[in-house]
Short mmCIF file of C-alpha atoms in Angstrom, two decimals:
data_model
loop_
_atom_site.label_atom_id
_atom_site.label_comp_id
_atom_site.label_asym_id
_atom_site.label_seq_id
_atom_site.Cartn_x
_atom_site.Cartn_y
_atom_site.Cartn_z
CA MET A 1 10.42 11.53 -3.92
CA GLY A 2 13.97 10.78 -2.78
CA THR A 3 16.25 9.14 -5.30
CA SER A 4 13.55 7.19 -7.11
CA LYS A 5 13.89 6.89 -10.86
CA HIS A 6 10.23 7.25 -11.75
CA LYS A 7 9.16 10.73 -12.75
CA GLU A 8 6.04 11.21 -10.69
CA THR A 9 4.23 9.61 -7.77
CA ILE A 10 0.47 9.69 -7.54
CA VAL A 11 -0.99 8.70 -4.19
CA PHE A 12 -4.36 7.00 -3.79
CA ASP A 13 -6.31 5.77 -0.78
CA LYS A 14 -7.36 2.17 -0.33
CA ASN A 15 -10.94 2.89 -1.40
CA GLY A 16 -9.58 3.69 -4.85
CA LYS A 17 -8.12 0.26 -5.55
CA ASP A 18 -11.12 -0.96 -7.56
CA PHE A 19 -11.09 2.23 -9.64
CA ILE A 20 -7.35 1.91 -10.31
CA LEU A 21 -7.50 -1.83 -11.03
CA ASP A 22 -10.37 -1.27 -13.45
CA ILE A 23 -8.23 1.17 -15.42
CA PHE A 24 -5.63 -1.56 -15.87
CA ASN A 25 -8.32 -4.11 -16.83
CA LYS A 26 -7.91 -6.00 -13.57
CA SER A 27 -10.39 -7.11 -10.95
CA GLU A 28 -10.34 -9.52 -8.00
CA ASP A 29 -11.50 -13.11 -7.67
CA LYS A 30 -13.57 -14.53 -4.81
CA ALA A 31 -10.45 -15.16 -2.73
CA GLY A 32 -9.39 -11.53 -3.10
CA PHE A 33 -6.54 -12.11 -5.57
CA ILE A 34 -6.04 -9.65 -8.41
CA ILE A 35 -6.88 -11.17 -11.80
CA GLU A 36 -6.85 -10.21 -15.46
CA LYS A 37 -10.42 -9.32 -16.42
CA SER A 38 -10.15 -11.01 -19.79
CA THR A 39 -8.56 -14.32 -18.80
CA LYS A 40 -9.43 -14.46 -15.07
CA ALA A 41 -5.81 -15.49 -14.50
CA ARG A 42 -4.23 -14.33 -11.27
CA ILE A 43 -1.54 -11.75 -11.90
CA LEU A 44 1.93 -12.16 -10.41
CA THR A 45 4.20 -9.69 -8.64
CA PRO A 46 7.73 -9.18 -10.04
CA GLU A 47 8.80 -11.79 -7.47
CA GLY A 48 6.39 -14.29 -9.01
CA LYS A 49 3.80 -14.34 -6.24
CA GLU A 50 0.05 -13.96 -6.51
CA ILE A 51 -1.15 -10.77 -4.88
CA THR A 52 -4.43 -9.82 -3.21
CA LYS A 53 -6.14 -6.48 -3.56
CA ASP A 54 -5.52 -5.89 0.14
CA GLU A 55 -1.78 -6.41 -0.31
CA LEU A 56 -1.49 -4.12 -3.31
CA ALA A 57 0.48 -0.97 -2.52
CA VAL A 58 2.27 0.13 -5.68
CA ILE A 59 1.66 -0.01 -9.41
CA LYS A 60 4.71 0.72 -11.48
CA LYS A 61 5.59 0.63 -15.13
CA GLY A 62 7.74 -2.15 -16.51
CA SER A 63 4.91 -3.49 -18.50
CA GLU A 64 2.62 -3.35 -15.43
CA LYS A 65 4.08 -4.20 -12.05
CA PHE A 66 1.73 -4.79 -9.15
CA ILE A 67 3.71 -4.68 -5.94
CA ALA A 68 2.72 -5.57 -2.38
CA GLY A 69 3.20 -3.22 0.56
CA ASP A 70 5.28 -5.46 2.85
CA LEU A 71 8.71 -4.27 3.93
CA THR A 72 10.75 -6.56 1.67
CA SER A 73 8.74 -5.70 -1.45
CA LEU A 74 9.04 -1.97 -0.79
CA MET A 75 12.73 -2.32 0.08
CA LYS A 76 13.36 -4.11 -3.22
CA LEU A 77 11.34 -1.49 -5.07
CA SER A 78 13.36 1.33 -3.50
CA LYS A 79 16.61 -0.41 -4.49
CA GLY A 80 15.48 -0.80 -8.09
CA GLU A 81 15.28 -4.60 -7.78
CA LEU A 82 11.64 -4.83 -8.84
CA MET B 1 3.37 16.18 -19.72
CA ALA B 2 2.89 16.01 -15.96
CA PHE B 3 -0.17 14.27 -14.55
CA ILE B 4 -1.74 17.48 -13.31
CA GLN B 5 -1.56 19.07 -16.76
CA ARG B 6 -3.52 16.12 -18.15
CA LEU B 7 -6.47 16.95 -15.88
CA LYS B 8 -7.76 19.95 -17.81
CA SER B 9 -11.40 19.05 -17.26
CA ILE B 10 -10.86 18.99 -13.49
CA ILE B 11 -8.16 21.60 -12.83
CA PRO B 12 -8.02 24.65 -15.12
CA THR B 13 -4.73 25.03 -17.01
CA SER B 14 -4.20 28.49 -15.52
CA ILE B 15 -4.07 26.92 -12.03
CA ALA B 16 -2.35 23.66 -12.99
CA LYS B 17 0.61 25.50 -14.52
CA ASN B 18 1.53 26.85 -11.05
CA LEU B 19 1.42 23.44 -9.38
CA SER B 20 4.56 21.92 -10.78
CA GLY B 21 6.22 19.58 -8.24
CA TYR B 22 3.08 19.26 -6.13
CA GLU B 23 2.14 15.83 -4.81
CA ILE B 24 -1.08 14.49 -6.34
CA ARG B 25 -3.40 12.65 -3.98
CA LEU B 26 -6.50 10.88 -5.28
CA ASP B 27 -9.13 10.85 -2.52
CA PHE B 28 -11.74 8.15 -3.12
CA THR B 29 -13.26 8.44 0.35
CA ASN B 30 -14.42 12.03 0.81
CA LYS B 31 -16.28 14.56 -1.24
CA GLY B 32 -14.60 17.92 -1.71
CA PRO B 33 -15.61 20.89 0.47
CA GLU B 34 -18.47 22.90 -1.08
CA GLY B 35 -18.65 20.39 -3.92
CA LYS B 36 -15.16 21.19 -5.16
CA ASP B 37 -13.40 18.61 -7.32
CA TYR B 38 -9.96 19.45 -5.99
CA LEU B 39 -8.16 21.32 -3.25
CA VAL B 40 -4.72 22.90 -3.38
CA ASN B 41 -2.68 22.90 -0.18
CA LYS B 42 0.25 25.23 -0.78
CA SER B 43 1.96 24.62 2.58
CA LYS B 44 2.02 20.83 1.97
CA LYS B 45 2.64 21.32 -1.77
CA GLN B 46 -0.21 18.92 -2.36
CA VAL B 47 -3.23 18.73 -4.64
CA VAL B 48 -6.11 16.52 -3.53
CA ILE B 49 -8.59 15.36 -6.18
CA PHE B 50 -11.92 14.21 -4.78
CA VAL B 51 -12.79 11.37 -7.13
CA LYS B 52 -16.03 10.47 -5.37
CA GLY B 53 -17.68 13.73 -6.40
CA LEU B 54 -16.51 13.81 -10.02
CA THR B 55 -19.04 13.65 -12.84
CA SER B 56 -18.72 10.51 -14.96
CA LEU B 57 -17.20 12.61 -17.75
CA ARG B 58 -14.52 13.96 -15.42
CA ALA B 59 -13.94 10.53 -13.89
CA ASP B 60 -13.33 9.21 -17.41
CA SER B 61 -10.84 11.97 -18.10
CA LEU B 62 -9.09 11.09 -14.84
CA LYS B 63 -8.87 7.45 -15.95
CA LYS B 64 -7.37 8.52 -19.27
CA ALA B 65 -4.87 10.78 -17.50
CA ILE B 66 -3.83 7.91 -15.21
CA ILE B 67 -3.23 5.48 -18.05
CA ASP B 68 -1.46 8.09 -20.22
CA CYS B 69 0.77 9.21 -17.37
CA PHE B 70 1.57 5.63 -16.46
CA HIS B 71 2.61 4.64 -19.96
CA LYS B 72 4.16 7.87 -21.21
CA GLU B 73 5.63 9.47 -18.06
CA ASN B 74 6.70 6.44 -16.02
CA ALA B 75 4.46 7.52 -13.15
CA GLN B 76 4.13 5.34 -10.07
CA PHE B 77 0.88 4.87 -8.14
CA VAL B 78 1.26 4.36 -4.39
CA GLU B 79 -1.38 3.52 -1.78
CA VAL B 80 -1.44 6.27 0.81
CA SER B 81 -0.73 4.10 3.89
CA LYS B 82 2.60 3.01 2.36
CA HIS B 83 3.59 6.35 0.87
CA ASP B 84 5.62 7.72 3.81
CA LEU B 85 7.32 4.38 4.41
CA LEU B 86 8.29 4.09 0.75
CA ASP B 87 9.55 7.67 0.80
CA ARG B 88 11.79 6.90 3.79
CA LEU B 89 13.04 3.74 2.07
CA TYR B 90 14.05 5.75 -1.00
CA LYS B 91 15.92 8.19 1.23
CA TYR B 92 17.42 5.56 3.54
CA ASN B 93 21.16 5.49 2.97
CA ASP B 94 23.04 4.89 6.22
CA ASN B 95 26.81 4.48 5.83
CA GLY B 96 27.17 2.18 8.82
CA ASP B 97 24.32 -0.04 7.68
CA ASN B 98 25.72 -0.13 4.14
CA GLN B 99 29.07 -1.32 5.49
CA ILE B 100 27.40 -4.16 7.39
CA LEU B 101 25.41 -5.17 4.30
CA ASN B 102 28.48 -5.05 2.08
CA PHE B 103 30.44 -7.15 4.56
CA PHE B 104 27.82 -9.91 4.73
CA LYS B 105 26.79 -9.77 1.07
CA PRO B 106 26.19 -13.22 -0.46
CA PRO B 107 27.95 -15.59 -0.75
CA ILE B 108 29.02 -14.91 2.87
CA LEU B 109 25.39 -15.00 4.04
CA ALA B 110 22.70 -16.88 2.17
CA GLN B 111 20.54 -14.58 0.05
CA LEU B 112 17.47 -14.84 2.32
CA ASP B 113 19.47 -14.23 5.50
CA TRP B 114 21.04 -11.19 3.86
CA GLU B 115 17.67 -9.83 2.74
CA ALA B 116 16.32 -10.33 6.26
CA LEU B 117 19.37 -8.48 7.58
CA ARG B 118 18.80 -5.62 5.12
CA ASP B 119 15.16 -5.26 6.21
CA SER B 120 16.22 -5.53 9.85
CA LEU B 121 18.80 -2.76 9.54
CA PHE B 122 16.09 -0.51 8.12
CA LEU B 123 13.76 -1.51 10.97
CA ARG B 124 16.50 -0.61 13.46
CA ASN B 125 16.96 2.73 11.75
CA GLU B 126 13.21 3.36 11.99
CA PHE B 127 13.33 2.47 15.70
CA LYS B 128 16.17 4.92 16.28
CA HIS B 129 14.09 7.65 14.66
CA HIS B 130 11.02 6.77 16.75
CA HIS B 131 8.91 5.50 13.86
CA PRO B 132 6.50 2.63 14.60
CA ILE B 133 8.11 -0.76 13.91
CA ASN B 134 5.49 -3.37 14.84
CA SER B 135 4.18 -3.89 11.32
CA LEU B 136 7.73 -3.97 9.92
CA LYS B 137 8.63 -6.69 12.42
CA GLN B 138 5.52 -8.64 11.43
CA ASP B 139 6.51 -8.32 7.76
CA ILE B 140 9.95 -9.77 8.51
CA ILE B 141 8.45 -12.69 10.44
CA LEU B 142 5.85 -13.39 7.74
CA ARG B 143 8.46 -13.37 5.00
CA TYR B 144 11.44 -15.03 6.74
CA GLY B 145 9.84 -16.91 9.63
CA GLU B 146 11.38 -17.37 13.07
CA ARG B 147 14.85 -17.20 11.52
CA GLY B 148 14.05 -13.70 10.25
CA ASN B 149 12.78 -12.76 13.70
CA THR B 150 16.07 -13.88 15.24
CA ILE B 151 18.11 -12.01 12.62
CA SER B 152 16.05 -8.91 13.34
CA ASN B 153 16.54 -9.23 17.10
CA LEU B 154 20.28 -9.79 16.75
CA CYS B 155 20.52 -6.90 14.31
CA THR B 156 18.61 -4.48 16.54
CA ALA B 157 20.89 -5.41 19.42
CA GLY B 158 24.02 -4.71 17.35
CA TYR B 159 25.37 -8.26 17.18
CA PHE B 160 26.22 -8.15 13.48
CA GLU B 161 28.69 -5.27 13.71
CA GLU B 162 29.83 -5.65 17.32
CA THR B 163 30.27 -9.42 17.56
CA MET B 164 29.99 -11.13 14.19
CA ILE B 165 32.17 -8.94 11.95
CA PRO B 166 35.14 -9.01 14.40
CA LEU B 167 34.62 -12.74 14.84
CA TYR B 168 34.59 -13.38 11.08
CA ASN B 169 37.71 -11.26 10.64
CA SER B 170 39.60 -13.14 13.34
CA ASP B 171 38.35 -16.67 12.62
CA PRO B 172 35.68 -17.43 9.99
CA LYS B 173 35.27 -20.98 11.32
CA GLU B 174 34.46 -19.67 14.80
CA PHE B 175 32.08 -17.17 13.22
CA TRP B 176 30.07 -19.94 11.59
CA THR B 177 29.88 -21.88 14.86
CA TYR B 178 28.58 -18.75 16.57
CA TYR B 179 26.22 -17.89 13.71
CA ASP B 180 24.65 -21.34 13.77
CA LEU B 181 24.28 -21.23 17.55
CA ALA B 182 22.69 -17.79 17.35
CA LEU B 183 20.41 -18.50 14.39
CA ASN B 184 19.57 -22.19 14.55
CA LYS B 185 19.63 -22.80 18.28
CA GLY B 186 18.95 -19.23 19.39
CA ILE B 187 20.95 -19.57 22.57
CA THR B 188 23.39 -16.67 22.43
CA ALA B 189 20.77 -14.12 23.32
CA LEU B 190 17.30 -13.95 24.80
CA PHE B 191 14.96 -11.23 23.54
CA VAL B 192 12.17 -10.69 26.02
CA ASN B 193 8.85 -9.61 24.56
CA HIS B 194 5.53 -8.52 26.03
CA SER B 195 3.90 -11.96 25.69
CA MET B 196 6.49 -13.69 27.93
CA THR B 197 5.74 -14.24 31.62
CA ILE B 198 8.46 -13.99 34.25
CA ASP B 199 8.47 -17.78 34.57
CA LYS B 200 8.78 -18.16 30.78
CA VAL B 201 11.78 -15.82 30.83
CA GLY B 202 13.23 -17.91 33.66
CA ASP B 203 12.76 -21.13 31.66
CA GLU B 204 14.40 -19.58 28.60
CA ILE B 205 17.39 -18.41 30.68
CA LYS B 206 17.73 -21.91 32.14
CA ARG B 207 17.66 -23.51 28.68
CA ARG B 208 20.29 -21.13 27.38
CA LEU B 209 22.52 -21.63 30.41
CA GLU B 210 22.47 -25.40 29.93
CA SER B 211 23.02 -25.23 26.14
CA GLY B 212 25.58 -22.44 26.47
CA LYS B 213 27.74 -24.52 28.80
CA LEU B 214 27.43 -27.47 26.43
CA TYR B 215 28.66 -25.41 23.45
CA GLY B 216 31.34 -23.52 25.38
CA LEU B 217 29.75 -20.06 25.38
CA LYS B 218 31.20 -17.63 27.91
CA TYR B 219 28.06 -15.53 28.34
CA ILE B 220 24.53 -14.92 27.07
CA HIS B 221 22.71 -11.61 26.77
CA ILE B 222 19.17 -10.80 27.86
CA HIS B 223 17.58 -7.96 25.86
CA GLY B 224 14.45 -5.95 26.52
CA ILE B 225 12.81 -2.95 24.93
CA GLY B 226 10.13 -0.95 26.76
CA ASP B 227 9.51 -0.28 30.45
CA GLU B 228 7.35 -3.38 30.94
CA ASN B 229 10.00 -5.76 29.52
CA ILE B 230 12.82 -4.02 31.40
CA LYS B 231 10.94 -4.44 34.68
CA LYS B 232 10.20 -8.08 33.82
CA ILE B 233 13.86 -8.83 33.12
CA LYS B 234 15.07 -7.20 36.33
CA THR B 235 12.50 -9.11 38.40
CA CYS B 236 13.32 -12.39 36.69
CA ILE B 237 17.10 -12.00 37.04
CA GLU B 238 16.75 -11.48 40.79
CA LYS B 239 14.18 -14.28 41.20
CA TYR B 240 16.24 -16.95 39.44
CA LYS B 241 19.73 -15.85 40.48
CA SER B 242 19.96 -18.09 43.54
CA ILE B 243 18.15 -21.00 41.82
CA LEU B 244 20.28 -21.06 38.68
CA GLY B 245 23.47 -19.74 40.28
CA TYR B 246 24.71 -17.15 37.80
CA THR B 247 26.31 -13.74 38.04
CA GLN B 248 25.23 -10.88 35.86
CA LYS B 249 26.15 -7.35 34.85
CA ASN B 250 24.32 -4.57 33.07
CA VAL B 251 26.05 -4.00 29.74
CA PHE B 252 23.70 -1.44 28.24
CA PHE B 253 20.88 0.77 29.37
CA ASP B 254 19.30 3.62 27.44
CA ASP B 255 16.48 5.38 29.23
CA LYS B 256 15.52 7.39 26.14
CA LEU B 257 15.09 4.37 23.88
CA HIS B 258 13.98 2.26 26.88
CA VAL B 259 16.44 -0.52 26.10
CA ILE B 260 18.32 -2.79 28.49
CA VAL B 261 20.91 -5.51 27.93
CA ILE B 262 22.06 -7.72 30.80
CA GLU B 263 24.93 -10.15 30.47
CA ILE B 264 24.70 -13.47 32.29
CA ILE B 265 28.13 -14.96 32.81
CA LEU B 266 28.37 -18.73 32.54
#
């Protein structure tokens, strides 16, 4: 994919978010925000914002980065800023 | 080891070894045709894995492959609706746009204005290539508010390179006066959208004419994209011409992109 630095992209559809989150020991709270299963704490994006399951678009290494699918987040991701 | 080679229980090694460079798509919505766990599409260079139909043993091996590939191979997982957009963002490298961004790089513009400009230049590029832009525009407004909307409108209409860079080069002080008028007061240009009635457009022209005279502007521009907005602008300009007493000229019209810009001279 383009000039990205990651080695491989794996694409999933939105119905797979629970499956993917479960793998990373995450789930969602009643308000739809992604949380750590163990602590129930809401996880933060690299920009320091809480993120809902609906907003989630990309999971990337760097410990674990959960990134929203809005234009600015994806722009920053593509520029290596996240 | 590539992701596909980690899926031995789903895709036989003899097949997986020929699928190097193929895109992997995890389908959680459909079951595979004839109960198949995966499908290879050679023309698209794509392998679809139908997760819904996997046995629990195979689903577990998929989970292990995902976590291994993530940690050991730096793989990235992308939701399908954002995949094409992200791909275009990775490839987006327009020389003209880069020059504009370099020119206005902070500290000239504030960081958030500059980020809004960067997103807006990409949106404009998408528009030029006939990609849908409505959700991108919404993203800019949600993130940067009405100020972001104005930056996006000014950017799409070419103000940053055609007006602001020459102005900054000739007189930075005059640039900042113009920039504040354009961004904070929004009077240098009117961007007509589908929700505006003809009377609303007329009111907005009147407000800009009054403010423009007050701040010494020589002209304002009326912009419209799409046949409906173009028709609305033309009707409005004629309707209010005698009431507000202005003269106007067409400065830009593109019938392929369906864009019009009319200059109202103060």
